[in-house]
Each structure stands twice: as structure tokens, then as C-alpha cells.
CSV table of C-alpha atoms and ligand atoms in Angstrom, one decimal:
chain,number,residue,atom,x,y,z
A,12,MET,CA,-12.1,0.8,-6.8
A,13,ASN,CA,-8.8,-0.9,-6.7
A,14,GLN,CA,-9.0,-2.3,-3.2
A,15,GLU,CA,-8.1,-5.9,-3.8
A,16,VAL,CA,-4.5,-5.4,-2.9
A,17,ASN,CA,-3.7,-6.1,0.7
A,18,TRP,CA,-1.1,-3.5,1.3
A,19,LEU,CA,-0.3,-4.6,4.9
A,20,GLU,CA,0.6,-8.1,3.6
A,21,ARG,CA,2.8,-6.7,0.9
A,22,ILE,CA,4.6,-4.3,3.2
A,23,GLN,CA,5.3,-7.1,5.7
A,24,GLU,CA,6.5,-9.4,3.0
A,25,THR,CA,8.9,-6.8,1.6
A,26,ALA,CA,10.1,-5.8,5.1
A,27,SER,CA,10.8,-9.4,6.0
A,28,PHE,CA,12.8,-9.9,2.8
A,29,ILE,CA,14.9,-6.8,3.5
A,30,LYS,CA,15.5,-7.7,7.2
A,31,GLN,CA,16.6,-11.2,6.2
A,32,LYS,CA,18.8,-10.0,3.3
A,33,VAL,CA,20.5,-7.2,5.3
A,34,GLY,CA,20.6,-8.9,8.7
A,35,GLY,CA,21.5,-7.3,12.0
A,36,GLU,CA,20.1,-4.1,13.3
A,37,MET,CA,18.0,-2.0,11.0
A,38,PRO,CA,18.8,1.7,10.2
A,39,LYS,CA,16.8,4.4,12.0
A,40,ALA,CA,17.3,6.9,9.2
A,41,ALA,CA,16.6,6.7,5.5
A,42,ILE,CA,17.5,9.0,2.6
A,43,ILE,CA,15.8,9.3,-0.8
A,44,LEU,CA,18.2,10.6,-3.4
A,45,GLY,CA,16.8,12.8,-6.1
A,46,SER,CA,17.9,13.2,-9.8
A,47,GLY,CA,21.6,14.1,-10.0
A,48,LEU,CA,22.0,13.6,-6.3
A,49,GLY,CA,23.0,10.0,-6.3
A,50,ASN,CA,26.7,10.8,-5.4
A,51,LEU,CA,25.8,10.9,-1.7
A,52,VAL,CA,26.1,7.1,-2.1
A,53,ASN,CA,29.8,7.5,-2.5
A,54,GLU,CA,29.9,8.8,1.1
A,55,ILE,CA,28.2,5.7,2.4
A,56,ASP,CA,30.4,2.8,3.5
A,57,ILE,CA,28.1,0.3,1.8
A,58,LYS,CA,27.3,-2.9,3.6
A,59,VAL,CA,24.5,-4.2,1.4
A,60,ALA,CA,23.1,-3.0,-1.9
A,61,ILE,CA,19.9,-4.6,-3.2
A,62,PRO,CA,18.7,-3.8,-6.8
A,63,TYR,CA,15.0,-2.8,-6.8
A,64,SER,CA,14.4,-5.6,-9.3
A,65,GLU,CA,15.2,-8.2,-6.6
A,66,ILE,CA,12.9,-6.8,-4.0
A,67,PRO,CA,9.5,-8.4,-3.8
A,68,ASN,CA,6.6,-6.0,-4.4
A,69,PHE,CA,8.9,-3.1,-5.4
A,70,PRO,CA,7.9,-1.2,-8.5
A,71,ILE,CA,10.1,-1.7,-11.6
A,72,SER,CA,12.3,1.4,-12.3
A,73,THR,CA,11.7,3.0,-15.6
A,74,VAL,CA,13.9,6.1,-15.9
A,75,GLU,CA,17.3,5.8,-17.6
A,76,GLY,CA,20.2,7.0,-15.6
A,77,HIS,CA,18.6,5.9,-12.3
A,78,LYS,CA,20.4,2.9,-10.9
A,79,GLY,CA,17.6,1.8,-8.8
A,80,GLN,CA,18.9,0.2,-5.6
A,81,LEU,CA,18.5,0.2,-1.9
A,82,ILE,CA,21.7,0.8,0.0
A,83,PHE,CA,22.5,0.0,3.6
A,84,GLY,CA,25.7,1.3,5.2
A,85,ASN,CA,27.4,3.9,7.3
A,86,LEU,CA,27.2,7.6,6.6
A,87,GLY,CA,29.7,9.0,9.0
A,88,ASP,CA,28.9,7.5,12.4
A,89,LYS,CA,25.4,6.6,11.5
A,90,TYR,CA,23.9,3.5,10.0
A,91,VAL,CA,21.5,4.5,7.2
A,92,MET,CA,19.6,3.2,4.3
A,93,ALA,CA,19.3,5.1,1.0
A,94,MET,CA,17.1,4.8,-2.0
A,95,GLN,CA,19.3,5.4,-5.1
A,96,GLY,CA,16.5,6.4,-7.5
A,97,ARG,CA,12.9,7.0,-6.6
A,98,PHE,CA,9.6,6.2,-8.2
A,99,HIS,CA,7.8,9.2,-9.8
A,100,TYR,CA,4.1,9.5,-10.4
A,101,TYR,CA,4.8,10.7,-13.9
A,102,GLU,CA,6.4,7.3,-14.7
A,103,GLY,CA,2.9,5.8,-14.4
A,104,TYR,CA,3.0,4.3,-10.9
A,105,SER,CA,-0.1,4.7,-8.8
A,106,MET,CA,0.5,6.9,-5.7
A,107,LYS,CA,0.4,3.7,-3.5
A,108,GLU,CA,3.1,2.1,-5.7
A,109,ALA,CA,5.3,5.2,-5.8
A,110,THR,CA,5.3,5.5,-2.0
A,111,PHE,CA,5.5,1.8,-1.2
A,112,PRO,CA,9.2,2.0,-0.3
A,113,VAL,CA,8.4,4.6,2.5
A,114,ARG,CA,5.9,2.1,4.0
A,115,VAL,CA,8.6,-0.5,4.0
A,116,MET,CA,11.1,1.9,5.6
A,117,LYS,CA,8.6,2.4,8.4
A,118,ALA,CA,8.0,-1.3,8.8
A,119,ILE,CA,11.7,-2.1,9.3
A,120,GLY,CA,12.1,0.6,11.9
A,121,VAL,CA,13.1,3.8,10.2
A,122,LYS,CA,12.3,6.9,12.3
A,123,VAL,CA,13.7,9.8,10.3
A,124,LEU,CA,13.3,10.3,6.6
A,125,CYS,CA,15.5,12.7,4.5
A,126,VAL,CA,14.1,13.6,1.1
A,127,SER,CA,16.1,15.3,-1.6
A,128,ASN,CA,15.2,16.5,-5.1
A,129,ALA,CA,16.1,18.8,-8.0
A,130,ALA,CA,13.7,21.7,-8.3
A,131,GLY,CA,13.0,24.8,-10.3
A,132,GLY,CA,13.3,28.0,-8.3
A,133,MET,CA,10.6,30.7,-8.4
A,134,ASN,CA,11.8,32.8,-5.5
A,135,PRO,CA,13.7,35.7,-7.0
A,136,ASN,CA,16.5,35.4,-4.4
A,137,PHE,CA,17.4,32.0,-5.6
A,138,ARG,CA,20.3,31.1,-8.0
A,139,VAL,CA,21.0,28.0,-9.9
A,140,GLY,CA,23.0,25.6,-7.7
A,141,ASP,CA,21.5,26.9,-4.4
A,142,VAL,CA,20.4,24.4,-1.9
A,143,MET,CA,16.9,25.0,-0.3
A,144,LEU,CA,15.8,23.6,3.0
A,145,ILE,CA,12.2,22.6,2.6
A,146,THR,CA,10.2,24.3,5.3
A,147,ASP,CA,6.8,23.1,4.0
A,148,HIS,CA,5.1,21.9,0.8
A,149,ILE,CA,2.0,22.5,-1.3
A,150,ASN,CA,0.5,19.3,-2.7
A,151,LEU,CA,-0.7,19.8,-6.3
A,152,PHE,CA,-0.6,16.2,-7.4
A,153,PRO,CA,-3.9,15.0,-9.0
A,154,ASP,CA,-4.0,11.9,-6.8
A,155,HIS,CA,-3.3,11.2,-3.1
A,156,PRO,CA,-1.3,8.4,-1.6
A,157,LEU,CA,-3.8,8.1,1.3
A,158,ARG,CA,-6.9,8.0,-0.9
A,159,GLY,CA,-9.0,4.8,-0.4
A,160,LYS,CA,-9.1,2.4,2.5
A,161,ASN,CA,-7.1,3.6,5.5
A,162,TYR,CA,-5.1,1.0,7.4
A,163,ASN,CA,-5.2,2.2,11.0
A,164,GLU,CA,-2.1,0.1,11.7
A,165,LEU,CA,-0.2,2.4,9.3
A,166,GLY,CA,-1.6,5.7,10.5
A,167,PRO,CA,-4.7,7.8,11.1
A,168,ARG,CA,-7.5,8.5,8.5
A,169,PHE,CA,-7.0,12.2,8.7
A,170,PRO,CA,-3.3,12.9,9.4
A,171,ALA,CA,-2.2,16.4,10.5
A,172,MET,CA,0.2,18.1,8.2
A,173,ASN,CA,1.0,21.2,10.3
A,174,GLU,CA,4.6,20.0,10.8
A,175,ALA,CA,5.3,18.0,7.7
A,176,TYR,CA,9.0,19.0,8.0
A,177,SER,CA,10.4,18.6,11.5
A,178,HIS,CA,10.9,22.0,13.1
A,179,ARG,CA,13.7,20.7,15.3
A,180,ILE,CA,15.6,19.3,12.3
A,181,LEU,CA,15.0,22.6,10.4
A,182,ASP,CA,16.7,24.4,13.3
A,183,LEU,CA,19.5,21.9,13.3
A,184,ALA,CA,20.0,22.4,9.6
A,185,ARG,CA,20.1,26.1,10.0
A,186,ASN,CA,22.7,25.9,12.7
A,187,ILE,CA,24.9,23.5,10.6
A,188,ALA,CA,24.7,25.9,7.6
A,189,LYS,CA,25.6,28.9,9.7
A,190,GLU,CA,28.6,27.2,11.4
A,191,ASN,CA,29.9,26.1,8.1
A,192,ASP,CA,29.3,29.3,6.2
A,193,ILE,CA,26.9,27.5,3.7
A,194,ARG,CA,24.4,29.5,1.7
A,195,LEU,CA,21.3,27.6,2.6
A,196,MET,CA,18.0,29.0,1.2
A,197,GLU,CA,14.7,28.1,2.7
A,198,GLY,CA,11.3,27.7,1.2
A,199,VAL,CA,8.1,25.9,0.3
A,200,TYR,CA,8.2,23.1,-2.2
A,201,VAL,CA,5.3,22.8,-4.7
A,202,GLY,CA,4.8,19.2,-5.8
A,203,THR,CA,3.3,18.7,-9.3
A,204,GLN,CA,2.8,15.7,-11.5
A,205,GLY,CA,5.0,16.6,-14.4
A,206,PRO,CA,6.5,15.4,-16.7
A,207,THR,CA,6.3,18.8,-18.3
A,208,PHE,CA,8.3,21.6,-16.8
A,209,GLU,CA,6.3,24.7,-16.1
A,210,THR,CA,5.1,27.4,-18.4
A,211,PRO,CA,6.2,30.9,-17.4
A,212,SER,CA,2.6,31.5,-16.1
A,213,GLU,CA,2.7,28.3,-14.0
A,214,TYR,CA,6.0,29.3,-12.4
A,215,ARG,CA,4.4,32.7,-11.6
A,216,TYR,CA,1.3,31.1,-10.3
A,217,PHE,CA,3.2,28.7,-8.0
A,218,TYR,CA,5.2,31.6,-6.6
A,219,ARG,CA,2.0,33.7,-6.0
A,220,ILE,CA,0.3,30.9,-4.1
A,221,GLY,CA,3.3,30.7,-1.7
A,222,GLY,CA,5.8,28.3,-3.4
A,223,ASP,CA,9.5,28.9,-3.7
A,224,ALA,CA,10.5,25.9,-5.7
A,225,VAL,CA,8.7,23.3,-7.8
A,226,GLY,CA,9.3,19.7,-8.6
A,227,MET,CA,7.8,16.4,-9.6
A,228,SER,CA,8.4,14.3,-6.5
A,229,THR,CA,8.8,14.3,-2.7
A,230,VAL,CA,5.3,15.4,-1.6
A,231,PRO,CA,3.7,11.9,-1.9
A,232,GLU,CA,6.7,10.3,0.0
A,233,VAL,CA,6.5,13.0,2.8
A,234,ILE,CA,2.7,12.5,3.1
A,235,VAL,CA,3.2,8.8,3.6
A,236,ALA,CA,6.1,9.2,6.0
A,237,ARG,CA,4.0,11.6,8.1
A,238,HIS,CA,1.0,9.3,8.0
A,239,GLY,CA,3.4,6.7,9.6
A,240,ASP,CA,4.6,9.4,12.1
A,241,MET,CA,8.2,9.4,10.8
A,242,GLU,CA,10.1,12.7,11.2
A,243,VAL,CA,11.0,14.3,7.9
A,244,PHE,CA,13.5,16.8,6.6
A,245,GLY,CA,14.2,17.7,3.0
A,246,LEU,CA,16.6,19.5,0.7
A,247,SER,CA,16.0,20.8,-2.8
A,248,VAL,CA,18.8,21.7,-5.2
A,249,ILE,CA,17.7,24.6,-7.4
A,250,THR,CA,18.6,23.5,-10.9
A,251,ASP,CA,16.8,26.1,-13.0
A,252,LEU,CA,14.8,29.3,-12.4
A,253,GLY,CA,11.3,30.2,-13.4
A,254,GLY,CA,10.7,33.4,-11.7
A,255,GLU,CA,8.7,36.5,-12.8
A,256,GLY,CA,10.2,37.7,-16.0
A,257,ILE,CA,12.8,34.9,-16.2
A,258,PHE,CA,12.2,32.7,-19.1
A,259,VAL,CA,15.0,30.2,-19.4
A,260,ASP,CA,14.9,26.9,-21.2
A,261,VAL,CA,15.3,23.9,-19.1
A,262,SER,CA,16.1,20.3,-20.0
A,263,HIS,CA,16.5,17.1,-18.0
A,264,GLU,CA,20.2,17.1,-18.8
A,265,GLU,CA,20.6,20.7,-17.5
A,266,VAL,CA,18.8,19.7,-14.4
A,267,GLN,CA,21.1,16.8,-13.8
A,268,GLN,CA,24.2,18.8,-14.4
A,269,ALA,CA,23.2,21.6,-12.1
A,270,ALA,CA,22.2,19.1,-9.5
A,271,SER,CA,25.6,17.3,-9.7
A,272,LYS,CA,27.3,20.6,-9.1
A,273,ALA,CA,25.4,21.4,-5.9
A,274,GLU,CA,25.5,17.8,-4.8
A,275,PRO,CA,28.6,18.1,-2.5
A,276,ILE,CA,26.9,20.8,-0.4
A,277,MET,CA,23.7,18.8,-0.2
A,278,SER,CA,25.6,15.6,0.8
A,279,PHE,CA,27.6,17.5,3.4
A,280,LEU,CA,24.4,18.9,5.0
A,281,VAL,CA,22.6,15.5,4.9
A,282,LYS,CA,25.5,13.8,6.5
A,283,GLU,CA,26.0,16.5,9.2
A,284,ILE,CA,22.3,16.6,10.0
A,285,ILE,CA,21.9,12.8,10.4
A,286,ASN,CA,25.1,12.6,12.4
A,287,LYS,CA,23.7,15.1,14.9
A,288,LEU,CA,20.5,13.2,15.4
A,289,GLU,CA,20.8,11.4,18.7
A,290,GLU,CA,18.1,8.8,18.2
A,291,VAL,CA,19.4,7.6,14.8
B,11,HPA,N1,10.0,22.2,-12.6
B,11,HPA,C1,9.6,20.9,-12.2
B,11,HPA,N2,10.4,20.0,-11.8
B,11,HPA,C2,11.7,20.3,-11.8
B,11,HPA,C3,12.2,21.6,-12.3
B,11,HPA,C4,11.3,22.5,-12.7
B,11,HPA,O1,11.6,23.7,-13.1
B,11,HPA,N3,13.6,21.6,-12.2
B,11,HPA,C5,13.9,20.3,-11.7
B,11,HPA,N4,12.8,19.6,-11.5
């Protein structure tokens, strides 16, 4: 068992570093930006940007095209932090490493976490470029971020997951989409380890068990955020389709291109939602 690491100490050390580096009041909302969705950063009036490589205890970023930095600044009227680039399990990180930034967010005072990702759509009503509000998830990762010693200071041993995605923020998102005439799909995100995309049979299987979209991230981060009692909402950009009878080729480049196209809608929604949250 790999229990020698004292995660509490590490989290505190990293949180102190960030507080000192950023200074002033800490943000109450954090955003994790998925592949091809980094442009939301352009909407942030950046006050401080810290490359992951400078942050003590942060994992080292491996994927090309991911800048890898923590950003602090104003998104509309709200002060937020954003992770430009996330840590995926398929890159080789342990679940604890991959979700470490979420622990740090909690430690500096973040209350609401927004997760975004690119995902393959199984729901036959979905089209490439759609944005899907994540209503729930199915965890199919082979490891769990809460496996091992539980730190009661961070959250309970057996956290409830009945409202992983905040119902009140789901309603808020629905209203914003309606008011602005945005086609906002809804569905269940299936989290898998990757790095392979799915076989046709796997897409079909994920749809049959109740999934609407599938991707290789998000679920571990949401589990850790909920363990720490943060409120969560999430958006997936549908970058490819793997429904019954649909057999399309998919590549990382295509995923990034499709994500970039839908990115303005996702950015708009994230900004509007966060700006309507009173406690942020
Ligand atoms: N499967 C898994 N992850 C993905 C997909 C997909 O089809 N599209 C974007 N990320």
C-alpha cells in the first residue's frame, strides 16, 4: 500500500504557496478546462497565471498542446480560478495525483467547481458540436481517488453521490440556455480510463447502461470535489458520435477541432452560470 504520502501536508503546502503567490481574497469558483476548451481563458481578465511546473506538489503535465497553468482573474463580474489543462489518468498519474488540484482548490476556499470536457456522444439525438449539460455520471475508471486511507478532515469515508451535479445549478443552466435560445443537451457522462476511443460495441454498451456521452476525465475530479462538499456543475462538448449504427473514425485532432468550434457556446454558458451564482 502506498500510504507513506501525507496528503494533508502536501495539500496545505500547495495551498499556502498559491495564497502567497496570488495574494488577496481567494476565488470561490474554479473551472477545469478540457481539451480544445482552453479559449475560455481569453474571457478571463487575468491577474495571475502560475505554470504547473512552478507549483509545489503539482504533477508534471505530459500532453502536448496543453499549456498547463493555473489562472486567477475576473470572468465577467466574478473572481475565478481556472485550470488550463488537466491531469488525466491515462497519462499515468495515480488517481490521487490526478485529483490533487481539486483538493488544493478546496483548501484555498473554492465552493463551486465547473468541469468541462470533450466527449463522444452516444445519444442518437446528439450532433457533433452540441454542448451537453452533465446531469450525472457513471464511473468506469479502474481505480478510485478515495481508495485507501480516508482523511476525515477532507470528507467522509463513504460520501453520497446522489447529487453529484448540483440540481440548482442544473436548473440555472437550463434557464440561461432557454433565455438565450441555446441548444443545450443533457445527459449522463460515462468516465473511462482511455486512452483508446471506444469500439462500436463499447459505445453501444455505454448507451445501454444509461450513458449519453463518454470521455476520459472529469469523474475523478467530481468525486473528489463532492468528497470535499464542493458544489459541481459540468459541460461536455460532443466532439464525435458513437451511437448505434454510427461508425465514424475519431482522432485527437478531430476532437480538438470540434471542441474549438463549440467552445464559444460553452464559454458563454460557464460565464453566465458563474455570474448568476450569488455566493461566488
Ligand atoms: N471517447 C472517449 N473520449 C472522448 C471521445 C470519445 O468518443 N471524444 C472525446 N473524448
